[in-house]
Amino acid sequence: MGRGVNLTPPSRRRPLPPVRRAIRGSLPIGEQSKEGHRLWRALLWGFIALLLFQFQAGFKLHVQHPFVRVDVASLLLFFIALDLGAMEGALSAFAVGFVADLFVLGPPGLCAFLAVALWTAAHLIPPRVFRSGWLGPWTLALAFSFAFQLGILGIESAIRPAAEAPGTVAWVSTVPVALLTAALALPFRNLFRRLDRMISGEALARNR
């Protein structure tokens, strides 16, 4: 008898969701281990956050208006959520939040918790929503800044006595600060991406 013909269609693997695909690419195993050797760079983004916070602290000594301020943490989290891998991004978000805790002087770990929570929320949304054009990324940066500021003010208002709770000026200032942060988010994202390529050696490889 001749060989039978297999009419069963070849099995096709379903594509992994974006979050699982990013996590697999971040682990130092398998063929997609692109980010495993980059996890140490979370300390670098924490150091960059420290420099930016220090610069802003010096700037506020000369310009003490509460409305003229940039949400440094959200500025970095915007780049981290869109451009870094899952493991490196989560660690970098925690590092940025840890540095923010040193300057906010709120409850210990508050900013670190909010930073990781915002990064996680951004990765639960399909990536195409905030990556195309300029309106999507601008909206994400605005949402990051609003959520980060309101999260800090809300938790501090809940745990502090009424006399020590944030005042009206602190709540109102979230609007201009978020708008200014969103306006600077795209230029700073391009700057951070260039720095990221320089650190990873991609810029040098292209010039060869």
N, CA and C of each residue as an Amber inpcrd file, in Angstrom:
protein
   624
   0.8370000  -1.2150000   0.0000000   0.0000000   0.0000000   0.0000000
   0.8700000   1.2630000   0.0000000   0.3910000   2.2440000  -0.7130000
   1.1510000   3.4900000  -0.7450000   1.0300000   4.2460000   0.5660000
   1.8610000   5.1780000   0.6730000   1.8460000   5.9740000   1.8900000
   0.5960000   6.8480000   1.9280000  -0.0350000   6.8920000   3.0710000
  -1.2250000   7.7240000   3.2390000  -0.8800000   9.2030000   3.2430000
  -1.7990000   9.9590000   2.8020000  -1.5960000  11.4060000   2.7640000
  -2.1590000  12.0120000   4.0410000  -1.3440000  12.7570000   4.7210000
  -1.7720000  13.4060000   5.9700000  -2.5110000  14.6930000   5.6350000
  -3.8280000  14.6400000   5.8600000  -4.6570000  15.8020000   5.5560000
  -4.8140000  16.7520000   6.7330000  -4.1590000  16.4270000   7.8430000
  -4.2660000  17.2870000   9.0260000  -3.4660000  18.5560000   8.8130000
  -4.0690000  19.7000000   8.9300000  -3.3210000  20.9530000   8.7110000
  -2.2380000  21.1200000   9.7530000  -1.1290000  21.7010000   9.3550000
  -0.0380000  21.8980000  10.3240000  -0.4840000  22.8010000  11.4610000
  -0.0100000  22.4540000  12.6480000  -0.4040000  23.2250000  13.8370000
   0.2930000  24.5760000  13.8260000  -0.4530000  25.5490000  14.2040000
   0.0810000  26.8970000  14.2840000   0.0500000  27.3680000  15.7230000
   1.1580000  27.9060000  16.1380000   1.2280000  28.4220000  17.4910000
   0.5940000  29.8040000  17.5540000  -0.2240000  29.9850000  18.5410000
  -0.8450000  31.2900000  18.7240000   0.2070000  32.2740000  19.2130000
   0.2240000  33.4770000  18.6630000   1.2130000  34.4650000  19.1140000
   0.9860000  34.8450000  20.5650000   2.0890000  35.0460000  21.2510000
   1.9950000  35.4180000  22.6570000   1.4890000  36.8460000  22.7930000
   0.7530000  37.1310000  23.8620000   0.3520000  38.5190000  24.1190000
   1.5840000  39.4010000  24.2820000   1.4420000  40.7270000  24.0680000
   2.6030000  41.6230000  24.1430000   3.3460000  41.5430000  25.4660000
   2.6080000  41.4500000  26.5820000   3.2740000  41.4450000  27.8750000
   4.0970000  40.1780000  28.0490000   3.5250000  39.0050000  27.7150000
   4.2630000  37.7550000  27.8550000   5.4430000  37.7110000  26.9030000
   5.2820000  38.2520000  25.6870000   6.3700000  38.2530000  24.7310000
   7.5070000  39.1350000  25.2260000   7.1660000  40.2660000  25.8370000
   8.1970000  41.1500000  26.3660000   8.9190000  40.5220000  27.5390000
   8.1680000  39.8280000  28.3960000   8.7910000  39.1880000  29.5540000
   9.7290000  38.0700000  29.1050000   9.2960000  37.2590000  28.1280000
  10.1660000  36.2020000  27.6300000  11.4320000  36.7590000  27.0050000
  11.3070000  37.8830000  26.3150000  12.4840000  38.5060000  25.7290000
  13.4010000  39.1270000  26.7590000  12.9030000  39.3700000  27.9660000
  13.7140000  39.9790000  29.0120000  14.4470000  38.9510000  29.8530000
  13.9690000  37.7190000  29.8670000  14.6140000  36.7030000  30.6760000
  15.8650000  36.1850000  29.9790000  16.9310000  35.8830000  30.7150000
  18.1720000  35.4220000  30.1080000  18.1100000  33.9470000  29.7250000
  17.0630000  33.5210000  29.0240000  16.9240000  32.1320000  28.5990000
  16.3580000  32.1220000  27.1910000  16.5980000  31.0410000  26.4820000
  15.9860000  30.8460000  25.1800000  16.5580000  31.7660000  24.1240000
  15.8670000  31.8320000  22.9780000  16.3420000  32.5890000  21.8430000
  16.0710000  34.0770000  21.9770000  15.1590000  34.4590000  22.8600000
  14.7590000  35.8570000  22.9600000  15.4070000  36.5630000  24.1390000
  16.5720000  36.0850000  24.5480000  17.2340000  36.6630000  25.7220000
  17.9910000  37.9250000  25.3350000  17.2640000  38.9410000  24.9240000
  17.8740000  40.1850000  24.4790000  18.0910000  41.1620000  25.6210000
  17.3060000  41.0500000  26.6780000  17.3510000  42.0520000  27.7290000
  18.0250000  41.5580000  28.9980000  18.3210000  40.2770000  29.0800000
  18.8520000  39.7540000  30.3270000  20.1520000  40.4010000  30.7350000
  21.0310000  40.6790000  29.7580000  22.3160000  41.2790000  30.0830000
  22.2250000  42.7760000  30.3090000  21.0130000  43.3610000  30.2050000
  20.8470000  44.8030000  30.3650000  20.1930000  45.1790000  31.6840000
  19.9520000  44.2040000  32.5560000  19.2260000  44.5120000  33.7860000
  19.9960000  45.4490000  34.7000000  21.3300000  45.4120000  34.6180000
  22.1330000  46.2850000  35.4780000  21.8660000  47.7560000  35.1950000
  21.3390000  48.0530000  34.0060000  21.1510000  49.4430000  33.6270000
  20.0080000  50.1040000  34.3820000  19.2420000  49.3260000  35.1280000
  18.2300000  49.9500000  35.9890000  18.8820000  50.9160000  36.9730000
  20.0910000  50.5830000  37.4330000  20.8130000  51.5040000  38.3150000
  21.1830000  52.7850000  37.5830000  21.4750000  52.6690000  36.3060000
  21.8170000  53.8600000  35.5320000  20.6420000  54.8180000  35.4280000
  19.4390000  54.2850000  35.1550000  18.2680000  55.1630000  35.0540000
  17.9170000  55.7540000  36.4100000  18.1920000  55.0180000  37.4780000
  18.0180000  55.5950000  38.8000000  18.9960000  56.7400000  39.0420000
  20.2240000  56.5870000  38.5450000  21.2180000  57.6640000  38.6900000
  20.8240000  58.8720000  37.8630000  20.3030000  58.6480000  36.6570000
  19.8340000  59.7660000  35.8350000  18.6750000  60.4880000  36.5220000
  17.7840000  59.7160000  37.1400000  16.6880000  60.3360000  37.8980000
  17.2390000  61.1930000  39.0340000  18.2840000  60.7080000  39.7070000
  18.8920000  61.4800000  40.7910000  19.4570000  62.8000000  40.2810000
  20.1080000  62.7680000  39.1210000  20.6500000  64.0000000  38.5530000
  19.5330000  64.9870000  38.2010000  18.4590000  64.4860000  37.5940000
  17.3620000  65.3670000  37.1990000  16.6540000  65.9570000  38.4210000
  16.4610000  65.1410000  39.4580000  15.8400000  65.6600000  40.6770000
  16.7260000  66.7130000  41.3380000  18.0360000  66.4840000  41.3360000
  18.9530000  67.4600000  41.9160000  18.9250000  68.7560000  41.1230000
  18.8740000  68.6510000  39.7970000  18.8010000  69.8490000  38.9640000
  17.5120000  70.6240000  39.2420000  16.4130000  69.9020000  39.3600000
  15.1380000  70.5730000  39.6280000  15.1330000  71.2050000  41.0180000
  15.7630000  70.5460000  41.9950000  15.8290000  71.1290000  43.3340000
  16.6110000  72.4410000  43.3150000  17.7000000  72.4820000  42.5410000
  18.4440000  73.7330000  42.4210000  17.6520000  74.7980000  41.6780000
  16.8930000  74.3760000  40.6690000  16.0680000  75.3240000  39.9150000
  14.9800000  75.9290000  40.8020000  14.4020000  75.1160000  41.6830000
  13.3230000  75.6040000  42.5430000  13.8250000  76.5960000  43.5860000
  15.1290000  76.6120000  43.8620000  15.6720000  77.6200000  44.7690000
  15.5700000  79.0140000  44.1730000  15.6040000  79.0930000  42.8460000
  15.5260000  80.3840000  42.1670000  14.1010000  80.6930000  41.6930000
  13.3610000  79.6670000  41.2970000  11.9820000  79.8480000  40.8470000
  11.0950000  79.0040000  41.7610000  10.4940000  79.6290000  42.7440000
   9.7540000  78.9100000  43.7700000   8.2520000  78.8660000  43.5140000
   7.8370000  79.1750000  42.3100000   6.4140000  79.1040000  41.9820000
   5.9950000  77.6300000  41.8910000   4.9220000  77.2260000  42.5830000
   4.5460000  75.8030000  42.5830000   4.0690000  75.2920000  41.2290000
   3.6700000  76.1870000  40.3310000   3.1620000  75.7440000  39.0380000
   4.2780000  75.5140000  38.0160000   5.4620000  76.0600000  38.2920000
   6.5910000  75.9140000  37.3630000   7.4560000  74.7620000  37.8630000
   7.0800000  73.5660000  37.4580000   7.7990000  72.3640000  37.9080000
   7.5250000  71.2430000  36.9180000   8.5030000  70.3700000  36.7650000
   8.3740000  69.2090000  35.8900000   8.2980000  67.9600000  36.7560000
   7.4040000  67.0820000  36.4090000   7.2830000  65.7940000  37.1070000
   8.3670000  64.8710000  36.5780000   9.5280000  64.9100000  37.2240000
  10.7070000  64.1750000  36.7410000  10.4470000  62.6800000  36.6930000
   9.8090000  62.1490000  37.7150000   9.5490000  60.7100000  37.7530000
   8.7000000  60.2670000  36.5660000   7.6410000  60.9960000  36.2750000
   6.7800000  60.6330000  35.1460000   7.4930000  60.8070000  33.8150000
   8.3920000  61.7730000  33.7340000   9.1620000  61.9840000  32.5160000
   9.9970000  60.7430000  32.1990000  10.6150000  60.1680000  33.2110000
  11.4120000  58.9610000  33.0150000  10.5360000  57.7260000  32.8510000
   9.4550000  57.6510000  33.6110000   8.5710000  56.4860000  33.5020000
   7.9420000  56.3920000  32.1190000   7.6870000  57.5180000  31.5020000
   7.1370000  57.5300000  30.1440000   8.0840000  56.8310000  29.1770000
   9.3590000  57.1670000  29.2550000  10.3540000  56.4990000  28.4040000
  10.5050000  55.0290000  28.7720000  10.5590000  54.7400000  30.0630000
  10.7730000  53.3610000  30.5190000   9.6390000  52.4540000  30.0680000
   8.4020000  52.9380000  30.1610000   7.2510000  52.1100000  29.8000000
   7.2010000  51.8080000  28.3100000   7.6590000  52.7400000  27.4730000
   7.5270000  52.5750000  26.0280000   8.7420000  51.9340000  25.3700000
   9.9190000  52.0650000  25.9620000  11.1270000  51.7070000  25.2250000
  11.9930000  50.6320000  25.8760000  11.8050000  50.3240000  27.1310000
  12.6370000  49.3160000  27.7670000  11.9060000  47.9860000  27.8400000
  12.6660000  46.9010000  27.9610000  12.0770000  45.5800000  28.0920000
  11.3640000  45.4080000  29.4150000  10.7030000  44.2770000  29.5600000
   9.8300000  44.0840000  30.7240000  10.6250000  44.0570000  32.0300000
  11.6300000  43.2010000  32.1090000  12.3730000  43.0800000  33.3630000
  13.1870000  44.3390000  33.6340000  13.8950000  44.8160000  32.6120000
  14.6570000  46.0470000  32.7830000  13.7430000  47.2200000  33.0920000
  12.5760000  47.2600000  32.4440000  11.6430000  48.3510000  32.6840000
  11.0900000  48.3390000  34.0970000  10.7150000  47.1650000  34.5940000
  10.1660000  47.0770000  35.9500000  11.2020000  47.4950000  36.9870000
  12.4430000  47.0150000  36.8200000  13.4980000  47.3830000  37.7640000
  13.8370000  48.8670000  37.6590000  13.8390000  49.3960000  36.4410000
  14.1340000  50.8220000  36.2620000  13.0270000  51.6890000  36.8580000
  11.7790000  51.2670000  36.6940000  10.6730000  52.0120000  37.2890000
  10.7940000  52.0390000  38.8120000  11.1660000  50.9010000  39.3910000
  11.3620000  50.8630000  40.8460000  12.5110000  51.7800000  41.2600000
  13.6040000  51.7790000  40.4820000  14.7520000  52.6260000  40.8190000
  14.3820000  54.1020000  40.7540000  13.6230000  54.4890000  39.7310000
  13.1860000  55.8810000  39.6190000  12.2630000  56.2440000  40.7800000
  11.3390000  55.3540000  41.1230000  10.4550000  55.6110000  42.2510000
  11.2020000  55.6970000  43.5690000  12.2350000  54.8690000  43.7240000
  13.0440000  54.9030000  44.9500000  13.7370000  56.2540000  45.0960000
  14.2880000  56.7610000  43.9930000  14.9350000  58.0770000  44.0350000
  13.9030000  59.1650000  44.3100000  12.7270000  59.0490000  43.7090000
  11.6820000  60.0490000  43.9560000  11.2850000  60.0800000  45.4250000
  11.2950000  58.9310000  46.0890000  10.9700000  58.8910000  47.5210000
  11.9290000  59.7460000  48.3370000  13.1810000  59.8490000  47.8920000
  14.1660000  60.6440000  48.6270000  13.8630000  62.1300000  48.5740000
  13.1640000  62.5690000  47.5270000  12.8910000  63.9930000  47.3490000
  11.4660000  64.3660000  47.7460000  10.5380000  63.4560000  47.5970000
   9.1520000  63.7440000  47.9560000   8.9750000  63.7770000  49.4670000
   9.7290000  62.9800000  50.1840000   9.6730000  62.9200000  51.6520000
   8.2920000  62.5270000  52.1490000   7.6530000  61.6260000  51.4310000
   6.3740000  61.0910000  51.8800000   6.5740000  59.7760000  52.6000000
   5.5560000  58.9630000  52.7070000   5.6910000  57.6500000  53.3220000
   6.7340000  56.8170000  52.5770000   7.5770000  56.0610000  53.2710000
   8.6160000  55.2760000  52.6120000   8.0200000  54.2820000  51.6110000
   8.5680000  54.2960000  50.4100000   8.1320000  53.3640000  49.3860000
   6.9250000  53.8090000  48.5900000   6.3670000  54.9810000  48.8850000
   5.1600000  55.4300000  48.1850000   5.4310000  55.6420000  46.6990000
   6.4770000  56.4010000  46.3760000   6.7680000  56.6850000  44.9750000
   7.2130000  55.4320000  44.2260000   7.9650000  54.5670000  44.8910000
   8.3830000  53.3150000  44.2450000   7.1670000  52.4600000  43.9010000
   6.2150000  52.4000000  44.8220000   4.9950000  51.6410000  44.5600000
   4.2150000  52.2380000  43.3890000   4.0410000  53.5490000  43.3850000
   3.2950000  54.1950000  42.3110000   4.0010000  54.0460000  40.9690000
   5.3300000  54.1240000  40.9660000   6.0740000  54.0030000  39.7150000
   5.8890000  52.6210000  39.0950000   6.0230000  51.5830000  39.8970000
   5.8460000  50.2230000  39.3750000   4.3890000  49.9880000  38.9750000
   3.4610000  50.5480000  39.7310000   2.0440000  50.3900000  39.3910000
   1.7190000  51.0580000  38.0540000   2.2590000  52.2390000  37.8150000
   2.0240000  52.9280000  36.5410000   2.6670000  52.1750000  35.3930000
   3.8700000  51.6750000  35.6050000   4.5320000  50.8940000  34.5550000
   3.7120000  49.6470000  34.2280000   3.2000000  48.9730000  35.2540000
   2.3870000  47.7740000  35.0330000   1.1100000  48.1090000  34.2870000
   0.4500000  49.1960000  34.6760000  -0.7880000  49.5940000  34.0050000
  -0.5460000  49.9070000  32.5340000   0.5910000  50.5520000  32.2220000
   0.8950000  50.8660000  30.8270000   1.1150000  49.6070000  30.0060000
   1.6540000  48.5520000  30.6160000   1.9220000  47.3140000  29.8860000
   0.6890000  46.4200000  29.7770000  -0.3500000  46.7340000  30.5040000
  -1.5880000  45.9790000  30.3500000  -2.4160000  46.4810000  29.1710000
  -2.0610000  47.6460000  28.6510000  -2.7580000  48.2200000  27.5060000
  -2.0350000  47.7970000  26.2320000  -2.7610000  47.4510000  25.1550000
  -2.1040000  47.0980000  23.8860000  -1.1240000  48.1830000  23.4680000
   0.0900000  47.8050000  23.0450000   1.1320000  48.8090000  22.7850000
   0.8130000  49.7840000  21.6780000  -0.0210000  49.4090000  20.7130000
  -0.3090000  50.3140000  19.6040000  -1.1030000  51.5460000  20.0360000
  -1.7450000  51.4620000  21.1740000  -2.6090000  52.5640000  21.6020000
  -1.8050000  53.8410000  21.8140000  -0.6210000  53.7140000  22.4070000
   0.1460000  54.8950000  22.7920000   1.4510000  55.0460000  22.0220000
   1.6680000  54.2670000  20.9820000   2.9350000  54.3430000  20.2700000
   2.8420000  55.0520000  18.9270000   1.6500000  55.2470000  18.3980000
   1.5060000  55.8260000  17.0650000   1.2560000  57.3200000  17.1620000
   1.8530000  58.0650000  16.1840000   1.6360000  59.4990000  16.1230000
   2.2280000  60.2290000  17.3180000   1.6700000  61.3830000  17.6020000
   2.1180000  62.1580000  18.7620000   1.0340000  62.2640000  19.8250000
  -0.2400000  62.1150000  19.4270000  -1.3250000  62.2720000  20.3850000
  -1.3390000  61.1480000  21.4120000  -1.1070000  59.9090000  20.9570000
  -1.1030000  58.7790000  21.8770000  -0.0160000  58.8850000  22.9270000
   1.2600000  59.0780000  22.5280000   2.3110000  59.2440000  23.5430000
   2.0940000  60.4540000  24.4500000   1.6000000  61.5590000  23.8790000
   1.3420000  62.7440000  24.7070000   0.2660000  62.4530000  25.7510000
  -0.7720000  61.7250000  25.3500000  -1.8300000  61.3710000  26.2910000
  -1.3030000  60.4700000  27.3960000  -0.4330000  59.5240000  27.0370000
   0.1420000  58.6390000  28.0490000   0.9930000  59.4160000  29.0390000
   1.8190000  60.3380000  28.5380000   2.6470000  61.1440000  29.4410000
   1.7840000  61.9950000  30.3650000   0.7110000  62.5640000  29.8260000
  -0.1940000  63.3640000  30.6530000  -0.8600000  62.4960000  31.7250000
  -1.2930000  61.2950000  31.3370000  -1.9280000  60.3970000  32.2970000
  -0.9410000  59.9420000  33.3610000   0.3080000  59.6750000  32.9640000
   1.3350000  59.2880000  33.9320000   1.5200000  60.3680000  34.9880000
   1.6600000  61.6190000  34.5330000   1.9210000  62.6970000  35.4770000
   0.7260000  62.9340000  36.3960000  -0.4780000  62.9400000  35.8370000
  -1.6680000  63.1060000  36.6730000  -1.7710000  61.9800000  37.7040000
  -1.6080000  60.7460000  37.2600000  -1.7570000  59.6010000  38.1640000
  -0.6930000  59.6090000  39.2500000   0.5340000  59.9480000  38.8790000
   1.6150000  59.9450000  39.8680000   1.4020000  61.0360000  40.9150000
   1.0790000  62.2360000  40.4620000   0.8720000  63.3360000  41.4100000
  -0.3630000  63.1150000  42.2890000  -1.4700000  62.7270000  41.6580000
  -2.6960000  62.5190000  42.4270000  -2.5670000  61.3350000  43.3680000
  -1.7840000  60.3220000  42.9670000  -1.5600000  59.1890000  43.8570000
  -0.8280000  59.6020000  45.1220000   0.2120000  60.4310000  44.9480000
   0.9580000  60.9070000  46.1160000   0.0750000  61.7750000  47.0080000
  -0.6260000  62.7310000  46.4100000  -1.4660000  63.6330000  47.2010000
  -2.6110000  62.8840000  47.8770000  -3.1980000  61.9330000  47.1660000
  -4.3130000  61.1870000  47.7440000  -3.9040000  60.3360000  48.9250000
  -2.7800000  59.6380000  48.7960000  -2.3310000  58.7790000  49.8970000
  -1.8780000  59.6290000  51.0790000  -1.1870000  60.7330000  50.8120000
  -0.7610000  61.5920000  51.9170000  -1.9640000  62.2200000  52.6180000
  -2.9830000  62.5720000  51.8650000  -4.1830000  63.1340000  52.4930000
  -4.9040000  62.1010000  53.3540000  -4.7960000  60.8260000  52.9660000
  -5.4900000  59.7750000  53.7060000  -4.7810000  59.4080000  55.0080000
  -3.4560000  59.5510000  55.0390000  -2.7170000  59.0660000  56.2140000
  -2.2630000  60.1990000  57.1320000  -2.2620000  61.4220000  56.6520000
  -1.8010000  62.5340000  57.4760000  -2.9810000  63.2210000  58.1650000
  -2.7210000  63.8880000  59.2870000  -3.7830000  64.7000000  59.9040000
  -4.2200000  65.8280000  58.9720000  -5.3890000  66.3440000  59.2090000
  -5.9350000  67.3830000  58.3320000  -5.0350000  68.6110000  58.2730000
  -4.3690000  68.9350000  59.3910000  -3.5060000  70.1180000  59.4120000
  -2.2550000  69.9220000  58.5670000  -1.8110000  68.6660000  58.3710000
  -0.5960000  68.3880000  57.6050000  -0.8840000  67.8800000  56.2010000
  -2.1410000  67.7400000  55.8390000  -2.4990000  67.2270000  54.5140000
  -2.1860000  68.2580000  53.4360000  -1.9690000  67.8180000  52.1890000
  -1.7020000  68.7650000  51.0950000  -2.8370000  69.7600000  50.9390000
  -2.4630000  71.0230000  50.6740000  -3.4520000  72.0810000  50.5470000
  -4.0010000  72.2100000  49.1370000  -4.8110000  73.2450000  48.9640000
  -5.4540000  73.4600000  47.6670000  -4.4450000  73.7410000  46.5610000
  -3.3830000  74.4830000  46.8850000  -2.3820000  74.8190000  45.8750000
  -1.7170000  73.5540000  45.3360000  -1.4560000  72.6090000  46.2100000
  -0.8240000  71.3640000  45.7710000  -1.7150000  70.6010000  44.8010000
  -3.0050000  70.5650000  45.0680000  -3.9340000  69.8620000  44.1720000
  -4.0840000  70.5920000  42.8430000  -4.2000000  71.9280000  42.8950000
  -4.3860000  72.6890000  41.6590000  -3.1330000  72.6450000  40.7920000
  -1.9600000  72.5920000  41.4210000  -0.7110000  72.6030000  40.6590000
  -0.5110000  71.3520000  39.8160000  -1.2840000  70.2920000  40.0740000
  -1.1200000  69.0740000  39.2820000  -1.4470000  69.3090000  37.8060000
  -2.3470000  70.2490000  37.5170000  -2.7470000  70.4930000  36.1220000
  -1.6140000  71.1270000  35.3170000  -1.0560000  72.2890000  35.7330000
   0.0500000  72.8470000  34.9280000   1.2930000  71.9770000  34.9290000
   1.5600000  71.3030000  36.0330000   2.7400000  70.4240000  36.0780000
   2.5840000  69.2580000  35.1020000   1.4020000  68.6710000  35.0520000
   1.1650000  67.5640000  34.1230000   1.2460000  68.0300000  32.6760000
   0.6970000  69.2080000  32.3760000   0.7600000  69.7320000  31.0140000
   2.1990000  70.0320000  30.5980000   2.9820000  70.6260000  31.5000000
   4.3820000  70.9130000  31.1890000   5.1780000  69.6210000  31.0140000
   4.9020000  68.6320000  31.8650000   5.5910000  67.3440000  31.7450000
   5.2560000  66.6550000  30.4310000   3.9870000  66.6860000  30.0480000
   3.5900000  66.0550000  28.7860000   4.2120000  66.7630000  27.5920000
   4.3610000  68.0860000  27.6780000   4.9740000  68.8280000  26.5780000
   6.4420000  68.4830000  26.4110000   7.1160000  68.1760000  27.5200000
   8.5420000  67.8400000  27.4590000   8.7960000  66.3500000  27.2880000
   7.7500000  65.5380000  27.3890000   7.9380000  64.0930000  27.3930000
   8.5160000  63.5750000  26.0780000   7.9970000  64.0380000  24.9550000
   8.4720000  63.5410000  23.6650000   9.9080000  63.9640000  23.3710000
  10.2970000  65.2320000  23.5620000  11.7150000  65.5660000  23.3650000
  12.6480000  64.8030000  24.2970000  12.2580000  64.6470000  25.5580000
  13.1050000  63.9170000  26.4880000  13.1410000  62.4320000  26.1530000
  12.0440000  61.9080000  25.6090000  12.0610000  60.5060000  25.1990000
  13.0870000  60.2830000  24.0920000  13.1420000  61.1860000  23.1260000
  14.1440000  61.0730000  22.0680000  15.5570000  61.1730000  22.6330000
  15.7430000  62.0500000  23.6140000  17.0570000  62.1800000  24.2510000
  17.4310000  60.9050000  24.9910000  16.4840000  60.3570000  25.7490000
  16.7570000  59.1310000  26.4880000  17.0080000  57.9550000  25.5430000
  16.3070000  57.9220000  24.4120000  16.5120000  56.8360000  23.4480000
  17.9120000  56.9050000  22.8430000  18.3890000  58.1130000  22.5470000
  19.7560000  58.2450000  22.0470000  20.7620000  57.7990000  23.0910000
  20.5300000  58.1990000  24.3330000  21.4160000  57.7710000  25.4090000
  21.3760000  56.2610000  25.5710000  20.1930000  55.6780000  25.4490000
  20.0520000  54.2310000  25.5740000  20.8270000  53.5100000  24.4750000
  20.7680000  54.0260000  23.2430000  21.5130000  53.4110000  22.1480000
  23.0120000  53.5550000  22.3470000  23.4450000  54.6830000  22.8870000
  24.8740000  54.8700000  23.1360000  25.3740000  53.8950000  24.1940000
  24.5660000  53.7020000  25.2340000  24.9790000  52.7970000  26.3070000
  25.0270000  51.3560000  25.8270000  24.0520000  50.9630000  25.0180000
  23.9880000  49.5870000  24.5520000  24.9400000  49.3030000  23.4040000
  25.5710000  50.3470000  22.8700000  26.5270000  50.1480000  21.7870000
  25.9170000  50.1220000  20.4110000  24.6050000  50.3580000  20.2780000
  23.9810000  50.3150000  18.9640000  24.4470000  51.4470000  18.0750000
  24.7040000  52.6130000  18.6710000  25.1620000  53.7400000  17.8580000
  26.5390000  53.4740000  17.2590000  27.4220000  52.8510000  18.0670000
  28.7380000  52.5280000  17.5630000  28.6730000  51.4810000  16.4650000
  27.7750000  50.4990000  16.6210000  27.6500000  49.4540000  15.6280000
  27.1570000  50.0030000  14.3020000  26.2900000  51.0160000  14.3350000
  25.7780000  51.5950000  13.1010000  26.8370000  52.3850000  12.3620000
  27.7730000  52.9840000  13.1090000  28.7890000  53.8060000  12.4690000
  29.9180000  52.9850000  11.8600000  29.9570000  51.7090000  12.1660000
  31.0180000  50.8730000  11.6230000  30.7320000  50.4860000  10.1790000
